[in-house]
Coordinates of C-alpha atoms and ligand atoms in Angstrom, one line a residue:
M1 CA -1.5 -24.2 2.3
C2 CA -3.5 -27.2 1.3
G3 CA -7.2 -27.2 1.9
I4 CA -9.0 -30.0 3.7
V5 CA -12.7 -30.6 3.8
G6 CA -14.7 -33.4 5.3
Y7 CA -18.4 -34.3 5.9
V8 CA -20.4 -36.8 7.8
G9 CA -24.2 -36.4 7.6
T10 CA -27.2 -37.3 5.7
R11 CA -26.8 -35.3 2.4
R12 CA -25.0 -36.4 -0.7
V13 CA -21.3 -35.9 0.0
V14 CA -19.7 -35.3 -3.4
P15 CA -21.2 -31.9 -4.1
I16 CA -20.4 -30.8 -0.5
L17 CA -16.8 -31.8 -0.9
L18 CA -16.5 -30.1 -4.3
E19 CA -18.0 -26.9 -3.1
G20 CA -15.8 -26.9 0.0
L21 CA -12.7 -27.5 -2.2
R22 CA -13.7 -24.7 -4.6
R23 CA -13.9 -22.4 -1.6
L24 CA -10.5 -23.6 -0.4
E25 CA -8.7 -23.7 -3.7
Y26 CA -6.9 -20.4 -2.9
R27 CA -4.9 -22.5 -0.3
G28 CA -3.2 -24.6 -3.0
Y29 CA -4.1 -25.7 -6.5
D30 CA -1.5 -28.1 -7.9
S31 CA -3.7 -31.2 -7.5
A32 CA -6.9 -32.2 -5.8
G33 CA -8.7 -35.3 -4.6
L34 CA -11.5 -36.7 -2.7
V35 CA -12.8 -40.0 -1.2
Y36 CA -16.2 -41.1 -0.2
Y37 CA -17.6 -44.2 1.4
F38 CA -20.0 -46.2 -0.7
E39 CA -21.4 -49.7 -0.4
G40 CA -18.7 -51.0 1.9
K41 CA -15.8 -49.4 0.1
L42 CA -13.9 -46.1 -0.1
E43 CA -14.0 -44.6 -3.6
R44 CA -11.0 -42.4 -4.3
Y45 CA -10.6 -39.8 -7.2
R46 CA -7.6 -37.6 -7.8
A47 CA -6.4 -35.3 -10.5
K48 CA -3.3 -33.2 -11.2
G49 CA -3.8 -29.5 -11.6
K50 CA -6.8 -27.3 -10.7
L51 CA -9.9 -28.5 -9.1
A52 CA -11.7 -28.3 -12.4
N53 CA -9.7 -31.4 -13.5
L54 CA -11.0 -33.3 -10.4
E55 CA -14.5 -32.1 -11.2
T56 CA -14.3 -33.7 -14.6
V57 CA -13.2 -37.0 -13.1
V58 CA -16.0 -37.1 -10.5
D59 CA -18.7 -35.6 -12.6
D60 CA -20.5 -39.0 -12.9
Y61 CA -20.5 -39.5 -9.2
I62 CA -22.1 -36.3 -8.1
G63 CA -25.4 -38.0 -7.4
T64 CA -23.9 -41.0 -5.6
A65 CA -25.9 -41.7 -2.4
S66 CA -22.9 -41.4 -0.1
S67 CA -22.9 -39.1 2.9
T68 CA -19.4 -39.5 4.3
G69 CA -16.2 -38.2 2.6
I70 CA -13.1 -36.1 2.7
G71 CA -11.4 -33.9 0.1
H72 CA -8.1 -32.1 -0.4
T73 CA -6.6 -29.4 -2.6
R74 CA -2.8 -29.5 -2.5
W75 CA 0.2 -27.1 -2.4
A76 CA 3.1 -29.4 -2.8
T77 CA 5.8 -29.6 -0.1
H78 CA 7.2 -33.2 -0.5
G79 CA 6.8 -34.8 -3.9
A80 CA 6.0 -33.2 -7.2
P81 CA 2.4 -32.1 -8.1
T82 CA 1.3 -35.3 -9.8
E83 CA -1.8 -37.4 -9.5
L84 CA 0.1 -40.1 -7.6
N85 CA 1.1 -37.5 -5.0
A86 CA -2.3 -36.0 -4.7
H87 CA -4.3 -36.6 -1.5
P88 CA -6.1 -38.6 -0.2
H89 CA -3.5 -41.2 0.5
T90 CA -4.2 -44.8 1.5
D91 CA -2.7 -47.5 3.6
C92 CA -1.7 -50.9 2.0
S93 CA -5.2 -52.3 2.2
G94 CA -6.9 -49.2 0.6
E95 CA -9.4 -49.3 3.5
L96 CA -7.9 -46.3 5.3
V97 CA -7.4 -42.9 3.8
V98 CA -5.8 -39.7 5.0
V99 CA -5.8 -36.0 3.9
H100 CA -3.2 -33.8 5.5
N101 CA -2.1 -30.2 5.6
G102 CA 1.3 -29.6 7.1
I103 CA 4.7 -31.3 7.1
I104 CA 5.6 -34.6 8.8
E105 CA 9.2 -33.7 9.6
N106 CA 10.3 -37.3 10.6
Y107 CA 8.6 -38.9 7.6
H108 CA 11.9 -40.3 6.3
S109 CA 12.7 -42.4 9.3
L110 CA 9.1 -43.5 9.7
R111 CA 9.0 -44.5 6.1
T112 CA 12.1 -46.5 6.4
E113 CA 10.8 -48.2 9.5
L114 CA 7.4 -49.0 7.9
T115 CA 8.9 -50.2 4.6
A116 CA 11.1 -52.6 6.6
K117 CA 7.9 -53.9 8.2
G118 CA 6.4 -54.6 4.7
H119 CA 4.4 -51.5 4.0
I120 CA 4.3 -50.6 0.3
F121 CA 4.4 -46.8 -0.5
A122 CA 2.8 -45.5 -3.7
S123 CA 3.8 -41.8 -3.5
E124 CA 6.7 -39.5 -2.6
T125 CA 4.7 -37.6 0.0
D126 CA 5.3 -37.2 3.7
T127 CA 1.5 -37.7 4.2
E128 CA 1.4 -41.3 3.0
V129 CA 3.5 -42.2 6.1
L130 CA 0.5 -41.2 8.2
A131 CA -1.8 -43.6 6.5
H132 CA 0.6 -46.5 6.9
L133 CA 1.5 -45.6 10.5
I134 CA -2.2 -45.5 11.5
E135 CA -2.7 -48.9 9.7
D136 CA 0.3 -50.2 11.7
C137 CA -1.3 -49.1 15.0
L138 CA -4.8 -50.2 14.0
D139 CA -6.4 -53.0 16.1
G140 CA -10.1 -52.4 15.7
D141 CA -10.2 -48.9 17.3
L142 CA -9.5 -46.1 14.8
V143 CA -9.4 -43.3 17.4
A144 CA -6.8 -45.2 19.4
A145 CA -4.8 -45.9 16.3
V146 CA -4.8 -42.3 15.2
R147 CA -3.7 -41.2 18.7
E148 CA -0.9 -43.7 18.8
A149 CA 0.3 -42.8 15.4
L150 CA 0.3 -39.1 16.1
A151 CA 2.3 -39.6 19.2
R152 CA 5.2 -40.7 16.9
V153 CA 4.9 -37.8 14.5
D154 CA 7.1 -34.6 14.5
G155 CA 5.9 -31.6 12.6
S156 CA 2.7 -30.0 11.7
Y157 CA -0.6 -31.5 10.7
A158 CA -4.3 -31.0 10.2
I159 CA -5.7 -34.3 9.1
G160 CA -8.9 -36.1 8.2
V161 CA -9.0 -39.9 8.4
L162 CA -11.7 -42.3 7.1
W163 CA -11.7 -46.1 7.6
A164 CA -14.0 -48.4 5.5
K165 CA -14.9 -50.4 8.6
E166 CA -16.3 -47.4 10.4
P167 CA -18.3 -45.9 7.5
E168 CA -20.1 -43.1 9.5
M169 CA -17.1 -41.8 11.4
L170 CA -14.5 -39.2 10.4
V171 CA -11.5 -38.6 12.7
A172 CA -9.7 -35.3 12.5
A173 CA -6.8 -33.8 14.4
R174 CA -4.6 -30.7 14.4
N175 CA -1.1 -29.6 15.5
H176 CA 0.3 -26.3 14.1
S177 CA -2.0 -26.3 11.0
P178 CA -5.5 -24.8 11.0
L179 CA -8.6 -26.9 11.3
V180 CA -12.1 -25.8 12.1
M181 CA -15.2 -28.0 12.7
G182 CA -18.6 -27.1 11.5
V183 CA -21.7 -28.2 13.4
G184 CA -25.0 -28.6 11.4
E185 CA -28.3 -30.4 11.7
N186 CA -27.5 -34.1 11.6
A187 CA -24.1 -33.3 10.1
C188 CA -20.6 -32.5 11.1
Y189 CA -17.9 -30.9 8.9
I190 CA -14.2 -30.2 9.0
A191 CA -12.4 -27.6 6.9
S192 CA -9.0 -25.8 6.8
D193 CA -10.8 -22.5 6.7
I194 CA -14.3 -21.0 7.3
P195 CA -15.3 -20.2 3.7
A196 CA -15.7 -23.9 3.0
L197 CA -18.4 -24.2 5.7
L198 CA -20.4 -21.0 5.0
P199 CA -22.9 -22.5 2.6
Y200 CA -23.8 -25.1 5.3
T201 CA -23.3 -23.7 8.8
R202 CA -22.0 -20.7 10.6
D203 CA -21.6 -22.7 13.9
V204 CA -18.0 -23.7 14.3
I205 CA -15.5 -25.0 16.8
F206 CA -11.9 -24.1 16.4
L207 CA -9.6 -27.0 17.2
D208 CA -6.4 -26.2 19.1
D209 CA -3.1 -27.8 18.8
M210 CA -3.0 -31.5 19.9
E211 CA -6.7 -31.8 19.8
M212 CA -8.7 -34.3 17.8
A213 CA -12.4 -34.7 16.8
V214 CA -14.4 -37.7 16.2
L215 CA -17.3 -36.8 14.0
K216 CA -20.5 -38.7 13.3
K217 CA -23.9 -37.8 11.9
G218 CA -24.9 -34.9 14.0
E219 CA -22.7 -35.8 17.0
Y220 CA -19.1 -35.3 17.8
E221 CA -16.5 -35.7 20.5
I222 CA -13.4 -33.6 21.0
L223 CA -10.4 -35.2 22.7
Q224 CA -6.8 -34.4 23.7
V225 CA -4.5 -36.3 21.3
E226 CA -2.1 -37.1 24.0
D227 CA -4.2 -38.9 26.6
G228 CA -7.7 -39.1 25.0
T229 CA -9.3 -36.8 27.6
A230 CA -12.7 -35.5 26.5
L231 CA -12.9 -31.7 26.1
E232 CA -15.8 -29.3 26.2
K233 CA -15.3 -26.6 23.5
P234 CA -17.5 -23.6 22.8
I235 CA -19.4 -23.2 19.6
S236 CA -18.7 -19.9 17.9
T237 CA -21.1 -18.3 15.4
I238 CA -19.4 -16.7 12.4
D239 CA -20.9 -13.5 11.1
W240 CA -19.7 -13.9 7.5
N241 CA -22.1 -15.3 5.0
A242 CA -21.6 -17.5 1.9
G243 CA -22.1 -14.7 -0.6
M244 CA -19.1 -12.9 0.9
A245 CA -16.8 -15.6 -0.5
E246 CA -18.3 -15.3 -4.1
K247 CA -17.1 -13.2 -7.0
A248 CA -20.3 -11.2 -7.2
G249 CA -20.0 -10.4 -11.0
F250 CA -16.3 -9.4 -10.9
K251 CA -13.9 -11.3 -13.2
H252 CA -11.6 -12.1 -10.3
F253 CA -11.7 -12.1 -6.5
M254 CA -8.8 -9.8 -6.5
L255 CA -10.7 -7.1 -8.4
K256 CA -13.8 -7.6 -6.2
E257 CA -11.6 -7.2 -3.2
I258 CA -9.9 -4.1 -4.5
F259 CA -13.4 -2.6 -4.9
E260 CA -14.4 -3.7 -1.5
Q261 CA -11.7 -1.6 0.2
P262 CA -13.9 1.4 1.1
Q263 CA -16.2 -1.0 3.0
A264 CA -13.4 -3.0 4.5
I265 CA -11.7 0.2 5.9
L266 CA -15.1 1.4 7.2
N267 CA -15.6 -1.9 9.0
T268 CA -12.2 -1.6 10.6
V269 CA -12.8 1.9 11.9
S270 CA -16.5 1.7 12.7
G271 CA -17.4 2.1 16.3
R272 CA -13.8 2.6 17.3
I273 CA -13.5 6.3 16.8
V274 CA -15.9 9.1 17.8
P275 CA -15.8 11.6 14.9
E276 CA -17.1 14.5 17.0
T277 CA -14.4 14.2 19.7
G278 CA -11.6 12.1 18.0
I279 CA -11.7 9.8 21.0
V280 CA -10.5 6.3 20.0
E281 CA -11.9 3.3 21.8
L282 CA -9.9 0.1 21.5
P283 CA -10.5 -1.9 24.7
E284 CA -9.6 -5.0 22.7
V285 CA -5.9 -4.2 22.8
G286 CA -6.0 -6.0 26.2
L287 CA -3.8 -3.4 27.9
D288 CA -4.9 -0.9 30.5
D289 CA -3.6 2.7 30.4
Q290 CA -0.9 2.0 32.9
A291 CA 0.4 -0.9 30.9
I292 CA 0.4 1.3 27.7
K293 CA 2.3 4.0 29.4
K294 CA 5.0 1.6 30.4
I295 CA 5.7 0.3 26.9
E296 CA 9.3 1.0 26.1
R297 CA 9.5 -0.5 22.6
I298 CA 7.2 -2.0 20.0
A299 CA 8.2 -5.0 17.9
L300 CA 6.1 -5.5 14.8
V301 CA 6.2 -8.9 13.2
A302 CA 4.7 -10.1 9.9
C303 CA 5.3 -11.6 6.5
G304 CA 4.8 -10.3 2.9
T305 CA 2.2 -7.7 2.4
S306 CA 1.4 -7.6 6.2
W307 CA 5.1 -6.8 6.7
H308 CA 4.6 -3.8 4.4
A309 CA 1.8 -2.6 6.7
A310 CA 4.1 -2.9 9.6
L311 CA 6.7 -0.8 7.9
V312 CA 4.2 2.0 7.4
A313 CA 3.1 1.8 11.0
K314 CA 6.7 2.4 12.2
Y315 CA 6.6 5.8 10.6
W316 CA 3.3 6.6 12.2
I317 CA 3.9 5.3 15.7
E318 CA 7.4 6.8 16.1
K319 CA 6.1 10.2 14.8
W320 CA 3.0 10.4 16.9
V321 CA 3.6 8.3 20.0
G322 CA 7.4 8.5 20.3
I323 CA 7.9 4.8 21.1
P324 CA 10.8 3.2 19.2
V325 CA 9.4 0.6 16.8
E326 CA 11.3 -2.4 15.3
V327 CA 9.9 -4.1 12.3
D328 CA 10.8 -7.7 11.5
I329 CA 10.0 -10.2 8.8
A330 CA 8.7 -13.1 10.9
S331 CA 10.9 -15.8 9.4
E332 CA 13.9 -13.7 10.6
F333 CA 12.4 -12.6 14.0
R334 CA 11.7 -16.2 15.0
Y335 CA 15.3 -17.3 14.7
R336 CA 17.4 -14.2 15.5
H337 CA 18.8 -13.3 18.9
L338 CA 15.8 -11.5 20.4
L339 CA 16.1 -8.7 22.8
V340 CA 12.5 -8.8 23.9
D341 CA 11.0 -8.8 27.4
D342 CA 8.0 -7.5 29.4
R343 CA 8.8 -3.9 28.5
V344 CA 8.3 -4.6 24.8
L345 CA 4.9 -4.9 23.1
T346 CA 5.0 -7.4 20.3
I347 CA 2.4 -6.8 17.6
S348 CA 1.7 -9.5 14.9
I349 CA 0.0 -8.4 11.7
S350 CA -1.7 -11.2 9.7
Q351 CA -4.7 -11.5 7.4
S352 CA -5.1 -15.2 8.0
G353 CA -3.9 -15.4 11.6
E354 CA -2.3 -18.8 10.6
T355 CA 1.0 -17.8 9.0
A356 CA 3.5 -20.3 10.5
D357 CA 6.5 -17.9 10.9
T358 CA 4.4 -15.1 12.4
L359 CA 2.8 -17.5 14.9
A360 CA 6.3 -18.9 15.8
G361 CA 7.5 -15.3 16.2
I362 CA 4.8 -14.3 18.7
R363 CA 5.2 -17.5 20.6
R364 CA 8.9 -16.8 21.0
A365 CA 8.3 -13.2 22.1
G366 CA 5.5 -14.3 24.5
A367 CA 7.9 -16.8 26.1
K368 CA 10.3 -13.9 26.8
G369 CA 7.6 -12.0 28.7
S370 CA 6.4 -9.7 25.9
R371 CA 2.7 -8.9 25.7
I372 CA 1.2 -9.9 22.4
L373 CA -1.2 -7.9 20.4
T374 CA -2.4 -9.2 17.0
I375 CA -4.0 -7.3 14.1
C376 CA -5.9 -10.0 12.2
N377 CA -8.8 -10.5 9.8
V378 CA -9.9 -14.0 10.6
V379 CA -12.0 -14.4 13.7
G380 CA -11.0 -17.4 15.8
S381 CA -7.7 -18.0 13.9
T382 CA -4.8 -19.5 15.9
M383 CA -3.0 -16.1 16.3
T384 CA -6.1 -14.5 17.8
R385 CA -6.5 -17.3 20.3
E386 CA -2.9 -17.0 21.4
A387 CA -2.6 -13.2 21.7
D388 CA -3.3 -11.1 24.8
G389 CA -5.2 -8.6 22.7
I390 CA -6.7 -8.5 19.2
I391 CA -7.7 -5.8 16.8
Y392 CA -9.9 -7.4 14.2
T393 CA -9.8 -5.7 10.8
H394 CA -13.3 -7.1 9.9
A395 CA -12.4 -6.9 6.1
G396 CA -14.5 -10.0 5.3
P397 CA -13.1 -13.1 3.6
E398 CA -10.1 -12.4 1.3
I399 CA -9.9 -15.1 -1.3
G400 CA -7.6 -13.7 -4.0
V401 CA -4.1 -14.9 -3.2
A402 CA -2.7 -11.4 -3.6
S403 CA -3.7 -9.5 -0.5
T404 CA -5.5 -6.2 -1.2
K405 CA -8.3 -5.2 1.2
A406 CA -6.6 -7.0 4.0
F407 CA -3.6 -4.7 3.6
T408 CA -5.5 -1.4 3.6
S409 CA -7.7 -2.5 6.5
Q410 CA -4.5 -3.4 8.4
L411 CA -3.2 0.1 7.6
A412 CA -6.5 1.5 9.0
A413 CA -6.2 -0.6 12.1
L414 CA -2.6 0.4 12.6
F415 CA -3.5 4.1 12.2
L416 CA -6.3 3.7 14.7
L417 CA -3.8 2.1 17.1
T418 CA -1.4 5.0 16.6
L419 CA -4.2 7.4 17.5
Y420 CA -5.1 5.3 20.5
L421 CA -1.6 5.1 21.9
G422 CA -1.1 8.8 21.3
Q423 CA -4.3 9.5 23.2
V424 CA -3.4 7.3 26.2
R425 CA 0.2 8.5 26.4
E426 CA -0.9 12.1 25.7
T427 CA 1.7 12.5 22.9
M428 CA -0.8 13.6 20.3
D429 CA -2.7 16.9 20.6
A430 CA -6.5 16.2 20.9
A431 CA -7.3 18.5 18.0
I432 CA -4.8 16.8 15.7
R433 CA -6.1 13.4 16.8
K434 CA -9.6 14.5 15.9
E435 CA -8.5 15.9 12.5
Y436 CA -6.7 12.7 11.7
G437 CA -9.5 10.5 13.0
S438 CA -12.1 12.3 10.8
A439 CA -9.7 12.1 7.8
L440 CA -9.3 8.4 8.3
I441 CA -13.1 7.9 8.3
S442 CA -13.4 10.0 5.1
M443 CA -10.8 7.9 3.3
C444 CA -13.6 5.3 2.7
G445 CA -15.7 7.7 0.7
L446 CA -12.7 9.1 -1.1
I447 CA -11.4 5.7 -2.2
E448 CA -14.9 4.7 -3.3
E449 CA -15.1 7.8 -5.5
E450 CA -11.6 7.4 -7.0
L451 CA -11.8 3.7 -7.8
P452 CA -13.8 3.7 -11.1
R453 CA -11.8 6.6 -12.6
L454 CA -8.5 5.1 -11.6
Q455 CA -9.4 1.8 -13.1
G456 CA -10.4 3.4 -16.4
E457 CA -7.1 5.5 -16.6
I458 CA -5.0 2.5 -15.6
R459 CA -6.6 0.2 -18.2
T460 CA -5.4 2.7 -20.9
L461 CA -2.0 3.3 -19.4
I462 CA -1.0 -0.4 -19.1
E463 CA -1.2 -0.8 -22.9
K464 CA 2.3 0.7 -22.9
Y465 CA 3.6 -1.3 -20.0
Y466 CA 2.0 -4.7 -19.8
D467 CA 4.8 -6.5 -21.8
A468 CA 7.6 -5.0 -19.7
R469 CA 10.2 -7.4 -18.4
D470 CA 11.2 -5.5 -15.3
F471 CA 9.6 -2.7 -13.2
L472 CA 10.9 -0.5 -10.5
F473 CA 8.7 1.2 -7.8
V474 CA 10.0 4.0 -5.7
G475 CA 8.8 6.2 -2.9
R476 CA 10.0 8.0 0.2
G477 CA 9.0 8.1 3.8
V478 CA 5.7 6.6 4.6
N479 CA 5.2 5.8 1.0
F480 CA 8.4 3.8 0.6
P481 CA 6.6 0.6 2.0
I482 CA 3.9 1.3 -0.6
A483 CA 6.6 1.1 -3.3
L484 CA 7.6 -2.3 -1.9
E485 CA 3.9 -3.4 -1.8
G486 CA 3.4 -2.3 -5.4
A487 CA 6.4 -4.3 -6.6
L488 CA 5.3 -7.4 -4.7
K489 CA 1.7 -7.2 -6.1
L490 CA 3.1 -6.8 -9.7
K491 CA 5.6 -9.7 -9.5
E492 CA 3.3 -12.2 -7.8
I493 CA 0.4 -11.9 -10.2
S494 CA 2.0 -10.9 -13.5
Y495 CA 5.4 -12.6 -13.1
I496 CA 7.1 -9.4 -14.2
H497 CA 10.3 -8.9 -12.3
A498 CA 9.7 -5.9 -10.0
E499 CA 11.6 -4.3 -7.2
G500 CA 10.6 -1.6 -4.7
Y501 CA 13.2 1.0 -3.5
A502 CA 13.4 4.0 -1.2
A503 CA 13.8 6.7 -3.8
G504 CA 16.9 8.0 -2.1
E505 CA 18.5 4.5 -2.4
L506 CA 18.5 4.6 -6.2
K507 CA 21.9 6.2 -6.4
H508 CA 23.4 3.5 -4.3
G509 CA 23.0 0.9 -6.9
P510 CA 19.7 0.4 -8.6
I511 CA 20.1 3.5 -10.8
A512 CA 22.5 1.4 -12.9
L513 CA 19.4 -0.5 -14.1
I514 CA 17.7 2.5 -15.6
D515 CA 17.6 2.9 -19.4
K516 CA 15.0 3.6 -22.0
D517 CA 13.4 0.2 -21.4
M518 CA 13.0 0.4 -17.7
P519 CA 9.6 1.5 -16.4
V520 CA 9.7 3.2 -13.0
L521 CA 6.6 4.0 -11.0
A522 CA 7.3 6.8 -8.5
L523 CA 4.9 7.8 -5.7
V524 CA 5.3 11.6 -5.5
P525 CA 2.6 13.1 -3.3
K526 CA 2.9 16.7 -2.1
D527 CA 4.4 15.8 1.3
D528 CA 7.4 17.0 3.3
V529 CA 9.8 14.9 1.1
Y530 CA 8.2 15.9 -2.2
Q531 CA 11.1 18.0 -3.5
K532 CA 13.5 15.2 -2.7
T533 CA 11.4 12.6 -4.5
V534 CA 11.0 14.9 -7.5
S535 CA 14.8 15.2 -7.7
N536 CA 15.1 11.4 -7.8
V537 CA 12.5 11.4 -10.5
E538 CA 14.5 13.9 -12.5
E539 CA 17.5 11.6 -12.2
I540 CA 15.5 8.8 -13.6
K541 CA 14.3 10.9 -16.5
A542 CA 17.8 12.1 -17.2
R543 CA 18.7 8.4 -17.8
Q544 CA 15.7 7.9 -20.1
G545 CA 13.7 5.7 -17.6
R546 CA 10.0 5.3 -18.6
L547 CA 8.2 7.2 -15.8
V548 CA 4.8 6.5 -14.4
L549 CA 4.1 9.0 -11.6
I550 CA 1.4 9.0 -9.0
G551 CA 0.9 12.4 -7.4
T552 CA -1.3 15.1 -6.0
A553 CA -4.1 16.5 -8.1
G554 CA -3.1 19.9 -9.5
D555 CA 0.7 19.2 -9.5
E556 CA 1.4 20.2 -13.1
H557 CA 5.1 19.8 -12.7
L558 CA 4.6 16.0 -12.8
S559 CA 2.9 16.2 -16.2
S560 CA 6.0 18.1 -17.5
L561 CA 8.1 15.0 -16.5
T562 CA 6.0 12.3 -18.2
E563 CA 2.7 11.9 -20.0
D564 CA 1.9 9.0 -17.7
V565 CA 0.6 10.6 -14.5
L566 CA -2.2 9.4 -12.2
Y567 CA -3.5 12.1 -10.0
L568 CA -5.0 11.5 -6.5
P569 CA -6.8 14.0 -4.3
E570 CA -4.8 15.7 -1.5
V571 CA -5.2 14.1 1.9
L572 CA -3.3 14.5 5.2
P573 CA 0.2 13.2 4.2
D574 CA 0.2 10.5 6.8
L575 CA -2.8 8.9 5.2
N576 CA -1.3 8.8 1.7
P577 CA -0.3 5.1 2.0
L578 CA -4.0 4.1 2.1
L579 CA -4.7 6.1 -1.0
Y580 CA -1.6 5.4 -3.0
T581 CA -1.9 1.7 -2.6
I582 CA -5.1 1.7 -4.7
P583 CA -3.5 2.6 -8.1
A584 CA -0.6 0.3 -7.4
Q585 CA -3.0 -2.6 -6.9
L586 CA -5.0 -1.7 -10.0
L587 CA -1.9 -1.4 -12.1
S588 CA -0.8 -4.8 -11.1
Y589 CA -4.2 -6.3 -11.6
E590 CA -4.7 -4.8 -15.0
I591 CA -1.3 -5.8 -16.2
A592 CA -1.7 -9.4 -15.0
N593 CA -5.2 -9.6 -16.6
R594 CA -3.9 -8.1 -19.9
R595 CA -1.1 -10.7 -19.9
G596 CA -3.7 -13.4 -19.4
C597 CA -2.3 -14.5 -16.0
D598 CA -4.2 -16.5 -13.5
V599 CA -4.8 -13.5 -11.2
D600 CA -6.5 -15.2 -8.3
Q601 CA -4.2 -18.3 -8.2
P602 CA -0.7 -17.3 -9.3
R603 CA 1.8 -20.0 -9.9
N604 CA 3.7 -21.5 -6.9
L605 CA 1.7 -19.4 -4.4
A606 CA -1.0 -20.2 -1.9
K607 CA -2.8 -18.1 0.6
S608 CA -2.3 -18.8 4.2
V609 CA 1.3 -20.0 4.5
T610 CA 1.0 -22.5 7.3
V611 CA 4.4 -24.2 6.7
E612 CA 7.7 -22.4 7.2
Ligands
LIG701 C1 0.9 -11.0 -0.9 C2 0.4 -11.8 0.2 C3 1.3 -12.4 1.2 C4 0.8 -12.4 2.6 C5 1.7 -13.1 3.6 C6 1.3 -13.0 5.0 O1 -0.1 -10.5 -1.7 O2 -0.8 -12.0 0.3 O3 2.6 -11.8 1.1 O4 0.6 -11.0 3.0 O5 1.8 -14.5 3.2 O6 0.0 -13.6 5.2 P1 -0.9 -13.2 6.4 O7 -1.2 -11.8 6.4 O8 -2.1 -14.1 6.3 O9 0.0 -13.6 7.7

């Protein structure tokens, strides 16, 4: 939420800031702004709406010989998305500017105090308080003033600060909002996320909470915010490249990422399972065999799409490992009465590794003695630095706001984990483990083969459905969470009201919604609950619901129920969630695209929800 980028070096800064913001726009896109230092002054440009509007405003300044600046793309928390509320914000003199991601919780009292002292505020944002507070503390030493100001602030922040009197210095700090520093030749960078840095450097330093950085041309210092102590931090080299965060000829990032799923799943499983023996190797879980044998319960914690992956994993782990699994939405987990201790393994699932509620959840569980394992896509993210063990999904950068490849690679990681726990606790027969392990690996090729055909069929199919007002998704067992995921995908990118239900729940209320205008997508693979789901489908048909069925190739009964059937190859039933997700994603994508929606940047949303 909100993207920050900053640069101090020798190159022209405006193109670097714009490119960085373009790569961070998925974090928020209701306004954007930048500031650069030029001829003794800070020049600021801001625009409401997408980054393209800012680009128009700064077009004439691209070639300006300035090499220090900061930029921001906003997802509004305090104050409407207007130009006045767009970052950067300045102090009274206009000589000090701040960009910020996070929420200053005590901004109201600070604003009252600063107003009484004569500070004049120009926006409704919490961020502007920071600019005036730093101004108030400033007595010739910017670093000291930032530290003093931050000591008075409650809440979360990642900030970048420039002062006209120190033209070659950029001060950055973080607390509970992500911030990464890039180290280049004669240049230093800051960014909210790695993709902004990839065209320039892959050498990065992850700042931790209550740390700040003082960046100059090719030199930097990292300090504790609290007492100014200098810190030595390791430089990590990122193995993503700049091209991975480009559309590569696809119309949208979401479509590209849907098509990247075979590779993403392969990256997740590669080197972690020996196909000939079915032996799973996951030393990164950070638990030895004794510790794994002692686990009495597992708590899975996540938000949104990642929570749906957790719901699928509950079916797998309980079936194959026999450990009771609780699944929580992180925003509930973090505040409810938690019965968690050292006998419980808490597993967070997160694409970004920065989701505020999930982070707070694992911190609470950790404080109660639980071991923390995280399943995460972003190397070096906050969650991975705080967990005791990490299973990286290695899906590559996910830029589309609607999560796709992150989800299926989370499923692959969770299935691997299930096999691993079953192996260590000896709850899963070795031959079955081998069969499932090989089947998991072959999912990559299978999905790759099915994708083009499915896309073609779905493009035709959606002509009947793209203007629907509502949509229901139903499934049973391990596919029930896929119904939830399908509904979430559709509503977030097409704005069609959609709900997912366990097929058996329909009779307990939702069936009242069904009439000749209600499309219902049902997941009906040939599994052990097939007959039950078919009965539910018949009930929908009897009430004239418009049926779209996704089922197993060769199941002709489905074609007798509706003409709109998508067939998928038969796989081991436990692996159906990986396969059945694909048409649900494509259906949502094609409907949203047909409706002319902004697929990669749906309204009101942002990727990486770093505020609660
Ligand atoms: C939906 C979506 C979100 C995220 C959720 C958690 O398409 O992307 O629901 O899944 O915000 O994000 P992470 O996985 O980064 O913790």
